[in-house]
Coordinates of N, CA and C in Angstrom, one line a residue:
X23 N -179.3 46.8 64.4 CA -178.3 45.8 64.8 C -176.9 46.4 64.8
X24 N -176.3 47.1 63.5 CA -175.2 47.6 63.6 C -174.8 48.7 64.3
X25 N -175.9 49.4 65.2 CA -175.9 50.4 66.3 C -175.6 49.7 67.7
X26 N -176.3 48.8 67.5 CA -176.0 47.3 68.8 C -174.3 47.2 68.9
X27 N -174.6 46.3 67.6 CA -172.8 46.0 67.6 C -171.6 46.6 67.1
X28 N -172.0 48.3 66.8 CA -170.7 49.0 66.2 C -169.5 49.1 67.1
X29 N -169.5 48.9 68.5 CA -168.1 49.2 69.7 C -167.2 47.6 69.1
X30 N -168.4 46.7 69.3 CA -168.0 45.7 69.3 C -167.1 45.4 68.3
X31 N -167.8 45.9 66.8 CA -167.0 45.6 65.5 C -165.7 46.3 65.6
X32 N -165.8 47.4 66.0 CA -164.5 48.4 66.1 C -163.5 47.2 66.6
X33 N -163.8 47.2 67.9 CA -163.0 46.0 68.8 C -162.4 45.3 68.3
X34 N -163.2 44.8 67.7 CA -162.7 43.1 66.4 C -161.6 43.6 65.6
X35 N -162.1 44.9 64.9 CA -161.5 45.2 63.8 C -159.6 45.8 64.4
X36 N -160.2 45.9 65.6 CA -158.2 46.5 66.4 C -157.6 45.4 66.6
X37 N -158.3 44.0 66.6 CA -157.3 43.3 67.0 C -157.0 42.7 65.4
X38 N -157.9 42.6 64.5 CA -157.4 41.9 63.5 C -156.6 43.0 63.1
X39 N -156.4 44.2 63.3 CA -155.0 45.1 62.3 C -153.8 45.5 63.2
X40 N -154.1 45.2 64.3 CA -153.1 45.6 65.3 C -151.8 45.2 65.3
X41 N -151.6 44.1 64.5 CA -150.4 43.1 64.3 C -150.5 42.2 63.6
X42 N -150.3 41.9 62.4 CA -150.5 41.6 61.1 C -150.2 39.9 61.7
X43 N -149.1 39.6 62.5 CA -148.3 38.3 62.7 C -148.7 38.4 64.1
X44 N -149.5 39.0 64.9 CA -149.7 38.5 66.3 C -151.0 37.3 66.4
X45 N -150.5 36.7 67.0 CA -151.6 35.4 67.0 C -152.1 34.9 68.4
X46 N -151.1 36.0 69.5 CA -151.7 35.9 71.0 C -152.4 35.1 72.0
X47 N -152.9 34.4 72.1 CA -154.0 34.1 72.4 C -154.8 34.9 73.7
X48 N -153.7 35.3 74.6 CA -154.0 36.7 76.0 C -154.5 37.8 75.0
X49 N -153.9 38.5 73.9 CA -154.7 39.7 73.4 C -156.1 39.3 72.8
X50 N -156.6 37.8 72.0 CA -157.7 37.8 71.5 C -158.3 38.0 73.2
X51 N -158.3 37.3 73.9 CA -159.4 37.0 75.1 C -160.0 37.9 75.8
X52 N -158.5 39.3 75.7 CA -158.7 40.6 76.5 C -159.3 41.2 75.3
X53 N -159.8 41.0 73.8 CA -160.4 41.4 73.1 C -162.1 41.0 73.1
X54 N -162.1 40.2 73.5 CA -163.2 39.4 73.1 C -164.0 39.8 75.2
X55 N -163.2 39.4 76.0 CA -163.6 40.3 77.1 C -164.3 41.7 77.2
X56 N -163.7 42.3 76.5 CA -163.9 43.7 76.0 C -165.2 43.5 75.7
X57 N -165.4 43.0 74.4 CA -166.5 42.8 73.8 C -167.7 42.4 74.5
X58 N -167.7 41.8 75.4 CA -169.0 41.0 75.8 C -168.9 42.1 77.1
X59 N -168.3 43.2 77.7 CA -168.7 44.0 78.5 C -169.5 45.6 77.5
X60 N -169.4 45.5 76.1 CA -169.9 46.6 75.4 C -171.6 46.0 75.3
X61 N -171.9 44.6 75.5 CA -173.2 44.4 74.9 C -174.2 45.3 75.5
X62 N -175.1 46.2 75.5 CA -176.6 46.8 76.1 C -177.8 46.1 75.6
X63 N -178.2 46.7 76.7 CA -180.1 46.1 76.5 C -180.5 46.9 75.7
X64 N -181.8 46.5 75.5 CA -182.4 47.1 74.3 C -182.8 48.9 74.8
X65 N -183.1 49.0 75.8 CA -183.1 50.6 76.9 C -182.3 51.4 76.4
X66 N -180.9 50.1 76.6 CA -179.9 51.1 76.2 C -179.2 52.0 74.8
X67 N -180.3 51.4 73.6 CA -180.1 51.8 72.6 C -181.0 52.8 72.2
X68 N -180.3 53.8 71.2 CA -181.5 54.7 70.9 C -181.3 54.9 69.2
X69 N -182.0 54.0 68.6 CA -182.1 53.6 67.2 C -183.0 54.3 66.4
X70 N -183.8 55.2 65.5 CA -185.0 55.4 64.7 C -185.2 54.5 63.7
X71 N -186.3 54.4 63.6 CA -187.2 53.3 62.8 C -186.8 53.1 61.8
X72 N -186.7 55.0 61.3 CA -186.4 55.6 59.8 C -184.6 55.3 59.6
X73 N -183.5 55.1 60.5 CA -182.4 55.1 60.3 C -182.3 53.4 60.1
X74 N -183.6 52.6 61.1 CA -183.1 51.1 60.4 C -183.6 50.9 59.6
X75 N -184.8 50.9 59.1 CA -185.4 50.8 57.3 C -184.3 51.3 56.4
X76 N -183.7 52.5 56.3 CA -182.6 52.7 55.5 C -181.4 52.0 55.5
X77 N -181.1 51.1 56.8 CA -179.7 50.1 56.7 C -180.5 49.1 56.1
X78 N -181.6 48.7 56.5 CA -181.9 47.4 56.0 C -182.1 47.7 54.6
X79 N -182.5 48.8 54.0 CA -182.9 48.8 52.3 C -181.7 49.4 51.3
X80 N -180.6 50.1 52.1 CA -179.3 50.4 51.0 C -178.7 49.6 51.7
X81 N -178.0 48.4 50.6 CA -176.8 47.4 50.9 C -175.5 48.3 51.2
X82 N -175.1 49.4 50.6 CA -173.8 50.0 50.5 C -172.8 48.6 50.2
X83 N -172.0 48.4 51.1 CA -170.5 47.7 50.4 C -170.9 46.4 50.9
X84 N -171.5 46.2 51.7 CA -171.9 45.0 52.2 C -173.1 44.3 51.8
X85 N -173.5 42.7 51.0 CA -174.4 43.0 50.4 C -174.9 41.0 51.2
X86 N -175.8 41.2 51.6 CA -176.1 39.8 52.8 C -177.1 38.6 52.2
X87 N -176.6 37.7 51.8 CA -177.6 36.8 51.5 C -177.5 36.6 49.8
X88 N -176.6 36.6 49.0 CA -176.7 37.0 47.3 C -176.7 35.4 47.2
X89 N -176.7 35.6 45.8 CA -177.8 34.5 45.3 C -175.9 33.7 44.5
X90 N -176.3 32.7 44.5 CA -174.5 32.0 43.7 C -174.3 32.6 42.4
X91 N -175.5 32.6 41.5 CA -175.3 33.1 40.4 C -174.6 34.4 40.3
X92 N -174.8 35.3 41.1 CA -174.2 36.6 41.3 C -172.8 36.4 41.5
X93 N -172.0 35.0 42.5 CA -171.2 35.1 42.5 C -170.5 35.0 41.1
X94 N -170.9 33.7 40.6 CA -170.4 33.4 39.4 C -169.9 34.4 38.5
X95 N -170.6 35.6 38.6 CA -170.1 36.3 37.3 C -169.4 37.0 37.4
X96 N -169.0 37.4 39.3 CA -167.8 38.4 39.6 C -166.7 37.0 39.6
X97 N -166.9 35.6 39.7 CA -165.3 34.9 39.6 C -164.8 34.2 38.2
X98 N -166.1 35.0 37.1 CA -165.8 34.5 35.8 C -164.6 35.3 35.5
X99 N -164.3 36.7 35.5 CA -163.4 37.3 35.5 C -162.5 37.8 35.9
X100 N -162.9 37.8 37.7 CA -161.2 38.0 38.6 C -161.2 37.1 39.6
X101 N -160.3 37.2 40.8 CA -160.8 36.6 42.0 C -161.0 37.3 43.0
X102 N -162.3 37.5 43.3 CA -162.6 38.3 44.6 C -162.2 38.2 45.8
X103 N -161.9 36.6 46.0 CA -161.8 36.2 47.2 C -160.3 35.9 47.7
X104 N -159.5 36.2 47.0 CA -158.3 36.2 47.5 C -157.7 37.8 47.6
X105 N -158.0 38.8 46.6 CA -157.8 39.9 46.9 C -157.0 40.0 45.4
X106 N -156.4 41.0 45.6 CA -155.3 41.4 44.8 C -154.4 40.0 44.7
X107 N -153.8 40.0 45.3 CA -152.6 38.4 45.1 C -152.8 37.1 44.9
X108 N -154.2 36.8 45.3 CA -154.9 35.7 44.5 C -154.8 34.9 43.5
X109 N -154.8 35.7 42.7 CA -154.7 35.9 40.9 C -154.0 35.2 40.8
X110 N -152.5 35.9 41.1 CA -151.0 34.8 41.1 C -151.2 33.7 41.7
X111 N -152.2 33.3 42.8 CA -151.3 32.2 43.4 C -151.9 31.2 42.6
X112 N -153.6 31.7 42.0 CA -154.3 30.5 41.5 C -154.3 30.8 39.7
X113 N -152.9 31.5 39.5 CA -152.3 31.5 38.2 C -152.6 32.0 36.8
X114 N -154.8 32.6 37.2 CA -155.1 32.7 36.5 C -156.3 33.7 36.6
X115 N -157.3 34.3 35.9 CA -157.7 35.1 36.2 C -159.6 34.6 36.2
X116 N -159.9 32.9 36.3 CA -161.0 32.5 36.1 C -161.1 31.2 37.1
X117 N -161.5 31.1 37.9 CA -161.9 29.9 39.1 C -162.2 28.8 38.6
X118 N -161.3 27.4 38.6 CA -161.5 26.6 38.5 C -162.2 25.9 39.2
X119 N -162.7 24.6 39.4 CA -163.9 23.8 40.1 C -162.5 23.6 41.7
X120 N -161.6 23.2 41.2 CA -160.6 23.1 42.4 C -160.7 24.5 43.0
X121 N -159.9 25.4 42.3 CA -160.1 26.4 43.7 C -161.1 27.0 44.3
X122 N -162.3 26.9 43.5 CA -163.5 27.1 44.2 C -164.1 25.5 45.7
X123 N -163.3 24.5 45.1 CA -163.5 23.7 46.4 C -162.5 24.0 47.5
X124 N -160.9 24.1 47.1 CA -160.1 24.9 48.2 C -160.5 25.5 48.9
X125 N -160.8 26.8 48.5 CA -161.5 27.8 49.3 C -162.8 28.0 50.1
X126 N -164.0 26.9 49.4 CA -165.0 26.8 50.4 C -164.5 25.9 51.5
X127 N -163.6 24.6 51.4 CA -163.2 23.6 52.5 C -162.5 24.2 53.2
X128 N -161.2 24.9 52.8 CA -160.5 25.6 53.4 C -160.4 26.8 54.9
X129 N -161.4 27.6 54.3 CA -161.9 28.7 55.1 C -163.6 28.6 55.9
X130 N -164.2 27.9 55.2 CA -165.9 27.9 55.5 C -166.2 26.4 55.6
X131 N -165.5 25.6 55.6 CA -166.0 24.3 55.4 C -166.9 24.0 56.4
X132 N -166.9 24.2 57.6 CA -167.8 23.9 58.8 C -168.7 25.2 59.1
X133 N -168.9 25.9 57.9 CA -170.2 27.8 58.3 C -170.9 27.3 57.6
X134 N -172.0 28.1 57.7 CA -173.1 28.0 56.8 C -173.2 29.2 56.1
X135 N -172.1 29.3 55.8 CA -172.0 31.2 55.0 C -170.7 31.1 54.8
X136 N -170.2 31.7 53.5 CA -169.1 32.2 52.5 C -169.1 33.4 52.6
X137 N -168.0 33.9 52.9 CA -167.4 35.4 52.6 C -167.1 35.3 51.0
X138 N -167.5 36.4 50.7 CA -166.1 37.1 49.1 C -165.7 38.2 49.2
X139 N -164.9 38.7 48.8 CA -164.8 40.4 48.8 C -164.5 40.5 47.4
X140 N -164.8 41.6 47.0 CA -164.9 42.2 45.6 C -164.3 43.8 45.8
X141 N -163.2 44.0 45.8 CA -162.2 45.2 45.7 C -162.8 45.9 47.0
X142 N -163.8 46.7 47.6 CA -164.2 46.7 49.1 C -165.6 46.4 48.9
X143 N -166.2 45.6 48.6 CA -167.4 45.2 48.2 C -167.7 43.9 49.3
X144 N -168.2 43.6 50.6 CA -168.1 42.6 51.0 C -169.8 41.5 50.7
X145 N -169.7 40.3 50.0 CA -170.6 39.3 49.5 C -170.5 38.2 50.1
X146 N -171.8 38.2 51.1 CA -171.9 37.0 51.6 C -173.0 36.0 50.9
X147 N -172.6 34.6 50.7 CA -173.5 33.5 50.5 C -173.8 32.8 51.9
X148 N -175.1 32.6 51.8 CA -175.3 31.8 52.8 C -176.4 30.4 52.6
X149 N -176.2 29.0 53.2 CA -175.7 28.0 52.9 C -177.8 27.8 53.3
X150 N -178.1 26.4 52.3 CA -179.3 26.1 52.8 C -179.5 25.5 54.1
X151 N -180.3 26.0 55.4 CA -180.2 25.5 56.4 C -179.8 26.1 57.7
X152 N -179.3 27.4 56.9 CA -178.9 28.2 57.8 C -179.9 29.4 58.4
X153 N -179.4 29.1 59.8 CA -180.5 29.6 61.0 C -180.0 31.2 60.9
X154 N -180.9 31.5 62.9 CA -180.8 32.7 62.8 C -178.7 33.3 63.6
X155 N -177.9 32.1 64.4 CA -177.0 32.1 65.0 C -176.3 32.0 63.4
X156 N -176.5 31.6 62.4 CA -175.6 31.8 61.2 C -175.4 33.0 60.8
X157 N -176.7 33.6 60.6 CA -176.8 35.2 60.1 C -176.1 36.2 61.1
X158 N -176.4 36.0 62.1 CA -175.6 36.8 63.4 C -174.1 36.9 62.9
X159 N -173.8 35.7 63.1 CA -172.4 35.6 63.1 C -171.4 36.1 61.7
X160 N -172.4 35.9 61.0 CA -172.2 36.3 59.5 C -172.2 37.6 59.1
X161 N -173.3 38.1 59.6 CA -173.3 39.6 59.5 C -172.0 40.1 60.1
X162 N -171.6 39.8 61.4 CA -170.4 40.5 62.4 C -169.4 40.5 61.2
X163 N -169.0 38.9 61.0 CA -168.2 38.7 60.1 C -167.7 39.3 59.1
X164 N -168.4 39.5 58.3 CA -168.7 40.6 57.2 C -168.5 42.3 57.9
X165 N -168.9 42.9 58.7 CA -168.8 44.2 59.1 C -167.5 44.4 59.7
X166 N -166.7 43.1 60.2 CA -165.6 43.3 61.1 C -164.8 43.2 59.7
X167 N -164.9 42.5 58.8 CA -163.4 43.1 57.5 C -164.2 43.8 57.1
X168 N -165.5 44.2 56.4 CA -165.3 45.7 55.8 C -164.9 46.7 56.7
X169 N -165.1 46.9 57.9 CA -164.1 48.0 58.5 C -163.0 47.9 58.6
X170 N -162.0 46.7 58.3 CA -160.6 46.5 58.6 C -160.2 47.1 57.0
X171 N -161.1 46.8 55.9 CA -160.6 47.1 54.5 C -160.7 49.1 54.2
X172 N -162.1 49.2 55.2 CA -162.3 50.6 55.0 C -161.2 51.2 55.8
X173 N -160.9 50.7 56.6 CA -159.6 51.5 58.0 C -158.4 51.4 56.5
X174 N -158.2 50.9 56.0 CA -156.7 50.5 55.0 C -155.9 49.6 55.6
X175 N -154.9 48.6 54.9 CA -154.0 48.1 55.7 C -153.3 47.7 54.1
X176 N -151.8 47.6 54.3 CA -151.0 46.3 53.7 C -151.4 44.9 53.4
X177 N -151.8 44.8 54.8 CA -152.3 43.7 54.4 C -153.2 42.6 53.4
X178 N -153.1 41.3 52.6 CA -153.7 41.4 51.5 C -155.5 40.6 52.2
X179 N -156.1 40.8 51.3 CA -157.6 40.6 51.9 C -157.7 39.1 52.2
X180 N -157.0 38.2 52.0 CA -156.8 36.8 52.2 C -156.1 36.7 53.7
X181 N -155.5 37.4 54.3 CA -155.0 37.6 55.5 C -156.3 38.2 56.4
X182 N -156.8 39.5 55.9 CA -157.5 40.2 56.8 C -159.1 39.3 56.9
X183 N -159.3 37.8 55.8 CA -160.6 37.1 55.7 C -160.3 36.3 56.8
X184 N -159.4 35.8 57.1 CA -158.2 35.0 58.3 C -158.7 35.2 58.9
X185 N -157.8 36.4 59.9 CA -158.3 37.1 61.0 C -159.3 37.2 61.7
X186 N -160.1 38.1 60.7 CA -161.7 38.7 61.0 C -162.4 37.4 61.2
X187 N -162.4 36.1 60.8 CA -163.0 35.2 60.7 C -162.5 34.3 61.8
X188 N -161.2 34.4 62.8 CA -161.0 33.6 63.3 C -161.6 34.8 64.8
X189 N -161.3 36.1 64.5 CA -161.9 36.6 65.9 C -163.6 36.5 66.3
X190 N -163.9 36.4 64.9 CA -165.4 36.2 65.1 C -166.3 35.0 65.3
X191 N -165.2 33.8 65.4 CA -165.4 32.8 66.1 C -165.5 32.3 67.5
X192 N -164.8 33.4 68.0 CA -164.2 33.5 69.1 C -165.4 34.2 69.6
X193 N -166.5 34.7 69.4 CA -167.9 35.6 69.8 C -168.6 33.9 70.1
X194 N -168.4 33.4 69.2 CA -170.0 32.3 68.8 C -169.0 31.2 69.5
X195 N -167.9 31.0 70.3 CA -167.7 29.4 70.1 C -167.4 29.6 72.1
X196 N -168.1 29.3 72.9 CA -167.9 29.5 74.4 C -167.0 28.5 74.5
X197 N -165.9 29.2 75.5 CA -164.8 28.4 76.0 C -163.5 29.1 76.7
X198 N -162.4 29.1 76.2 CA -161.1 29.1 77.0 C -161.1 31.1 76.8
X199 N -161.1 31.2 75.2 CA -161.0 32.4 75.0 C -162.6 33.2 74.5
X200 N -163.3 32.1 73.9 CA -164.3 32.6 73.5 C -165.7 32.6 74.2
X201 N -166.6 33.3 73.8 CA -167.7 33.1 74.3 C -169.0 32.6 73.4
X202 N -170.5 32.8 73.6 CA -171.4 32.6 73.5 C -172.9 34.2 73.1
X203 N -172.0 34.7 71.8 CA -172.6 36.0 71.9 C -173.9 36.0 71.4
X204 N -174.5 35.0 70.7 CA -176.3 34.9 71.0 C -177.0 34.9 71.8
X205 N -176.6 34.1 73.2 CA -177.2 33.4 74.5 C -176.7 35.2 75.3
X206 N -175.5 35.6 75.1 CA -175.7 37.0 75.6 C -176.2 37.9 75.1
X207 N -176.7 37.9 74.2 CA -177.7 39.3 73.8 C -178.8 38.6 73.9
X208 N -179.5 37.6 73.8 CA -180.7 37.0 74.6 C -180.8 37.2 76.1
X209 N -179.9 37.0 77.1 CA -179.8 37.5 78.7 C -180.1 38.9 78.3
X210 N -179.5 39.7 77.5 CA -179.4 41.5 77.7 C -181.1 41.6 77.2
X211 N -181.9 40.9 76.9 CA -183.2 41.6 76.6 C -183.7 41.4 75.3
X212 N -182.3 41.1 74.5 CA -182.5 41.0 72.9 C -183.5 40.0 72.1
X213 N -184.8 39.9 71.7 CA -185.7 39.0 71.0 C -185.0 38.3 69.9
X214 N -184.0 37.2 70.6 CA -183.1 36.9 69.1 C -183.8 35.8 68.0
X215 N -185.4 35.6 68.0 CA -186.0 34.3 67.4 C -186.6 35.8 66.3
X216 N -186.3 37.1 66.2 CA -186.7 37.9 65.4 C -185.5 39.2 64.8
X217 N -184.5 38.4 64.2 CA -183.5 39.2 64.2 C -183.7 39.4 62.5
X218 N -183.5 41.0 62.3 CA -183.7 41.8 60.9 C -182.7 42.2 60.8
X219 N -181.5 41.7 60.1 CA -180.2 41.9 59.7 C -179.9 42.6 58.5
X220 N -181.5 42.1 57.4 CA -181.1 42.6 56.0 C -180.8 41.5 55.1
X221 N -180.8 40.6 55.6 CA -180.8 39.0 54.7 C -182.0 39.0 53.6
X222 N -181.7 38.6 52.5 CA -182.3 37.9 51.4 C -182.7 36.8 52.0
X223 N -183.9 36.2 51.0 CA -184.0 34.9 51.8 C -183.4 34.0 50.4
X224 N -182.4 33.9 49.9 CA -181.3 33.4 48.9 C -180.3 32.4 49.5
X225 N -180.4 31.3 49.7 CA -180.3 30.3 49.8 C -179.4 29.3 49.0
X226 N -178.2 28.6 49.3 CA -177.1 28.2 48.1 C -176.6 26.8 48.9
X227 N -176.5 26.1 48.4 CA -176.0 24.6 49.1 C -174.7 24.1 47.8
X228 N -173.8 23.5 49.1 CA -172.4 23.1 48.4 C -172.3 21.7 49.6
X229 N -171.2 21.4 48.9 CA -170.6 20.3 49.2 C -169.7 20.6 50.1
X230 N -169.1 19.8 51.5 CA -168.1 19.9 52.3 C -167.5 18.7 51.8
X231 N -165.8 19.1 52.2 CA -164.9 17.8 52.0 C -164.8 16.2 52.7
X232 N -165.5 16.7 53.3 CA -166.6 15.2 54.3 C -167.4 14.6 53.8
X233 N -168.3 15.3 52.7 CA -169.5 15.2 52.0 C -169.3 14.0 51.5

């Protein structure tokens, strides 16, 4: 899959660092245009068996599907999810029940999947209920800021979760600027009722502010 979608991630990852304060809406579109002309059929890929058994069995920085408890023990002691600057804003160095609802309502309230980052470590939770169009989107999600973190930037990881998350909406949500990128890699050939991303089958349910 990440041989599928590496042009594409690059893509994502130029527009979320290309201007820290651009908010465009003509550069996402001509980004996201881009994107949906890199998709290939399956022909067009030339993958080994042996090079996706080893993405699917070494997590490296990106780790898909972890279990809550796991998160728990990286937010007993810092905060992953804001970055470096975090700390200060939520004053302390251990997650209270509030800012852990902030941040899932805030940024994820309508996914079925949580980002965290842990210094370049990227950890996704994903929500009970969640299909195969979650994991897709999730995965991207996840690959488009670890490469924006691995590229470097100033910028702090609470900005680059922004970004990455608002262009990768713009894949999954069809409309003005966005598209429909499941329904297009299903037209390109793709068997998407059998997608091997590398998910856990780890499963975590929370409450939305609607709830």
């Amino acid at each position: 899959a990440k041989v599928l979608l590496q042009q594409l991630i690059e893509n994502c990852s130029d527009w979320v660092m290309r201007d820290i304060t651009d908010d465009d809406d003509a550069a996402r579109r001509r980004t996201i245009e881009r994107c949906e002309k890199m998709i290939k059929n399956p022909r067009q890929i030339n993958e080994s068996l042996w090079s996706s058994l080893l993405e699917m069995l070494w997590k490296g920085d990106i780790h898909l599907g972890i279990r809550l408890r796991d998160v728990a023990k990286i937010t007993a002691n810092r905060s992953p999810i804001y970055g470096g600057d975090g700390v200060k804003r939520l004053g302390n160095n251990k997650w209270s029940s509030s800012a852990w609802q902030l941040y899932l309502n805030d940024e994820f309230g309508h996914e079925n999947f949580v980002i965290f980052i842990d210094e370049k470590t990227i950890l996704v939770l994903m929500k009970v209920g969640a299909g195969d169009v979650d994991e897709l989107k999730a995965f991207i999600h996840a690959h488009i800021l670890h490469r924006c973190i691995e590229r470097g930037t100033d910028a702090s990881h609470r900005i680059l979760l922004r970004r990455s998350h608002k262009i990768t909406e713009c894949l999954f949500e069809k409309g003005k600027i966005g598209i429909d990128l499941h329904s297009i890699l299903s037209h390109a050939g793709w068997d998407m009722s059998r997608l091997y991303l590398g998910f856990s089958p780890w499963r975590c349910e929370w409450t939305n502010k609607d709830d």
